[in-house]
Structure formats: C-alpha cells, structure tokens
C-alpha positions as semicolon CSV with decimal commas, in nm:
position;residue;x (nm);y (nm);z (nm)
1;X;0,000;0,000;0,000
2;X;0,120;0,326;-0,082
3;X;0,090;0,619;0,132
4;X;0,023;0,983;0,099
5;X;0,147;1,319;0,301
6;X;0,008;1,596;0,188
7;X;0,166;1,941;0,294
8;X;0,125;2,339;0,183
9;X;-0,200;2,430;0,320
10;X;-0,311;2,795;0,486
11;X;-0,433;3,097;0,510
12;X;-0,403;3,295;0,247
13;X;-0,601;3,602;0,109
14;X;-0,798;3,606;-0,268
15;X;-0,557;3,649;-0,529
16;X;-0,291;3,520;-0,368
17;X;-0,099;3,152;-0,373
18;X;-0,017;2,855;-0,238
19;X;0,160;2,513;-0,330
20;X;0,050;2,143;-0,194
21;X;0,299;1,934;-0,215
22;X;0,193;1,537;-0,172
23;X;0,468;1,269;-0,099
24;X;0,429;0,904;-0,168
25;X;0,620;0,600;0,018
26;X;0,611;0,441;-0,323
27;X;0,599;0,438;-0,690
28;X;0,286;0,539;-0,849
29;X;0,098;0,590;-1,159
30;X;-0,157;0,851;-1,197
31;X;-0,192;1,131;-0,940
32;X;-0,458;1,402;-0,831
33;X;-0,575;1,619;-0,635
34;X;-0,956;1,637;-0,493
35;X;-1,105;1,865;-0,235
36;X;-1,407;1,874;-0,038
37;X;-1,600;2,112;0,182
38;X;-1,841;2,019;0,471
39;X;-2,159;1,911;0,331
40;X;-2,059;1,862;-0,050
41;X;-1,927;1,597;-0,173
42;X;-1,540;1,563;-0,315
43;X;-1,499;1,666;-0,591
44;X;-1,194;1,633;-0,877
45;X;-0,964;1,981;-0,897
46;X;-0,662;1,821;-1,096
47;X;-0,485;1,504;-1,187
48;X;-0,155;1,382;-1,360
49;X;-0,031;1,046;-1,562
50;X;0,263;0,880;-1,438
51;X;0,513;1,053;-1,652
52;X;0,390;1,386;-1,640
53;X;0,329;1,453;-1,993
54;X;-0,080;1,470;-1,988
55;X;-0,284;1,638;-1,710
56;X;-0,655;1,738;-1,645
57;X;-0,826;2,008;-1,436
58;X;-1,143;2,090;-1,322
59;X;-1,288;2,399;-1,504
60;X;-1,332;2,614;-1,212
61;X;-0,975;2,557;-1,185
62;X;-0,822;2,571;-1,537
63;X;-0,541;2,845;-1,633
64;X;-0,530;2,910;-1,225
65;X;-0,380;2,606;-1,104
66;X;-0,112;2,361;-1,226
67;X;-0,022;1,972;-1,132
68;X;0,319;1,852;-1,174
69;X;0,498;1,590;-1,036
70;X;0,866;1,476;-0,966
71;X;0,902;1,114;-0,988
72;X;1,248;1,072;-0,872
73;X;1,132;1,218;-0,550
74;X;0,809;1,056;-0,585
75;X;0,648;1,394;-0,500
76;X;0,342;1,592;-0,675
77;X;0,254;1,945;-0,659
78;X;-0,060;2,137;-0,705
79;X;0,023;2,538;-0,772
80;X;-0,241;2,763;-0,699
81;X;-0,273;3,131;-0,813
82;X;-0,536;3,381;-0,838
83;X;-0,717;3,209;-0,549
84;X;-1,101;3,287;-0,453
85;X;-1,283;3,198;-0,127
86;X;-1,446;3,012;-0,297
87;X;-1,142;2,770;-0,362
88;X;-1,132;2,690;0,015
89;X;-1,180;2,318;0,102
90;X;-1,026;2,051;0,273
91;X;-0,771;1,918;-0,024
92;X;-0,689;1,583;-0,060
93;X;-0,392;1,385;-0,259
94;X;-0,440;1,105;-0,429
95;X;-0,287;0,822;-0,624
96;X;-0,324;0,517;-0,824
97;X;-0,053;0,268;-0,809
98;X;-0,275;-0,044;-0,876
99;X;-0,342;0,014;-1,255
100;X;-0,208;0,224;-1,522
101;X;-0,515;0,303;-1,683
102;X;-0,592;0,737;-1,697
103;X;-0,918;0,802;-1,494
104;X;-0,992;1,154;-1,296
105;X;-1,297;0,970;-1,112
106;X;-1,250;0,946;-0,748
107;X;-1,339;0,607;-0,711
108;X;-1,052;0,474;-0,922
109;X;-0,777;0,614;-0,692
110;X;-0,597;0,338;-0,436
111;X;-0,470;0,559;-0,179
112;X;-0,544;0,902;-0,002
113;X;-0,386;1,128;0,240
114;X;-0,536;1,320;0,487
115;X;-0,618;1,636;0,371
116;X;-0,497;1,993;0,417
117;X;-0,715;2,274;0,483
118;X;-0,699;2,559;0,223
119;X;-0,889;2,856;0,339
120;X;-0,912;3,217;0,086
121;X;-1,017;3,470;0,307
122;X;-1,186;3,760;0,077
C-alpha cells in the first residue's frame, strides 16, 4: 500500500498563492488532487499520468492552477494562483498505483492522504 502526506495548506487572502505538495512511500501511476468542503461531496480539482506529460483540471480551476509531479522524489505538486474563497476546502492527494489506466474519477484512486485545509479569506 502506498501512502500519501500531503503538505502546503493555509491561510491565504484572494488572489494570492499557495503550493501542496503530496509525498508518496512508493511508486505510483496517476496522481490528483480532490477537495471537499463540509456538506458537498469531493470533488476532482486536478490530476496527472505517471510521466507527467498529460494532465486534467477541473474547469473552475483551469489556467489558475497547475499539477506537476517529480518522480524521482516521488512527489506531486498542485500550484495555486489567483485564489477565490471560494477555492477553500479541505484538499486531498491522491494516487493510483494499482493500474495504469488514466481516470480523474474518485473512485478509481488506491490511496489518499489526509487532507490539508486551504482557506481564501476575501
């Protein structure tokens, strides 16, 4: 089983940035990032293939935030600019490492971490 760390979270205020980071104990294929707030469910914000060279986002997020990943490090990022309040959520890593096939649906991912809190005060 592979775990997840996520790290990065805050306080920030709208229009300004943060970066999660999200380390794995192992190799992995696909990552992503979801978040969540209370009463909603979670939802998909961005997601990567193993080597880096295709990723998705969410359109509330597209042009604002960017996914990368470093695989020697077994590492992946999630930079966020321009953010709005209405970006804050509990955000979650996570990663396949079961199959290789591309997915950005929640239920396909193997392992999560445990969230960081990203809050965009206005």
């Amino acid at each position: 089983q592979v775990q997840l760390v996520e790290s990065g979270g805050g306080l920030v205020q709208a229009g300004g940035s943060l970066r999660l980071s999200c380390a794995a104990s192992g190799r992995t294929f696909m990552m992503g990032w979801f978040r969540q707030v209370p009463g909603k469910e979670r939802e998909f914000v961005a997601a990567i293939s193993a080597n880096g060279g295709s990723t998705y986002y969410a359109d509330s997020v597209r042009g604002r935030f960017t996914i990368s990943r470093d695989n020697t490090n077994n590492i992946q990022y999630l930079q966020m600019n321009s953010l709005k309040p209405e970006d804050t959520a509990v955000y979650f890593c996570a990663a396949r490492w079961l199959s290789r096939r591309l997915t950005t649906t929640l239920e396909e991912f193997d392992s999560w971490g445990q969230g960081t809190q990203v809050t965009v005060s206005s």
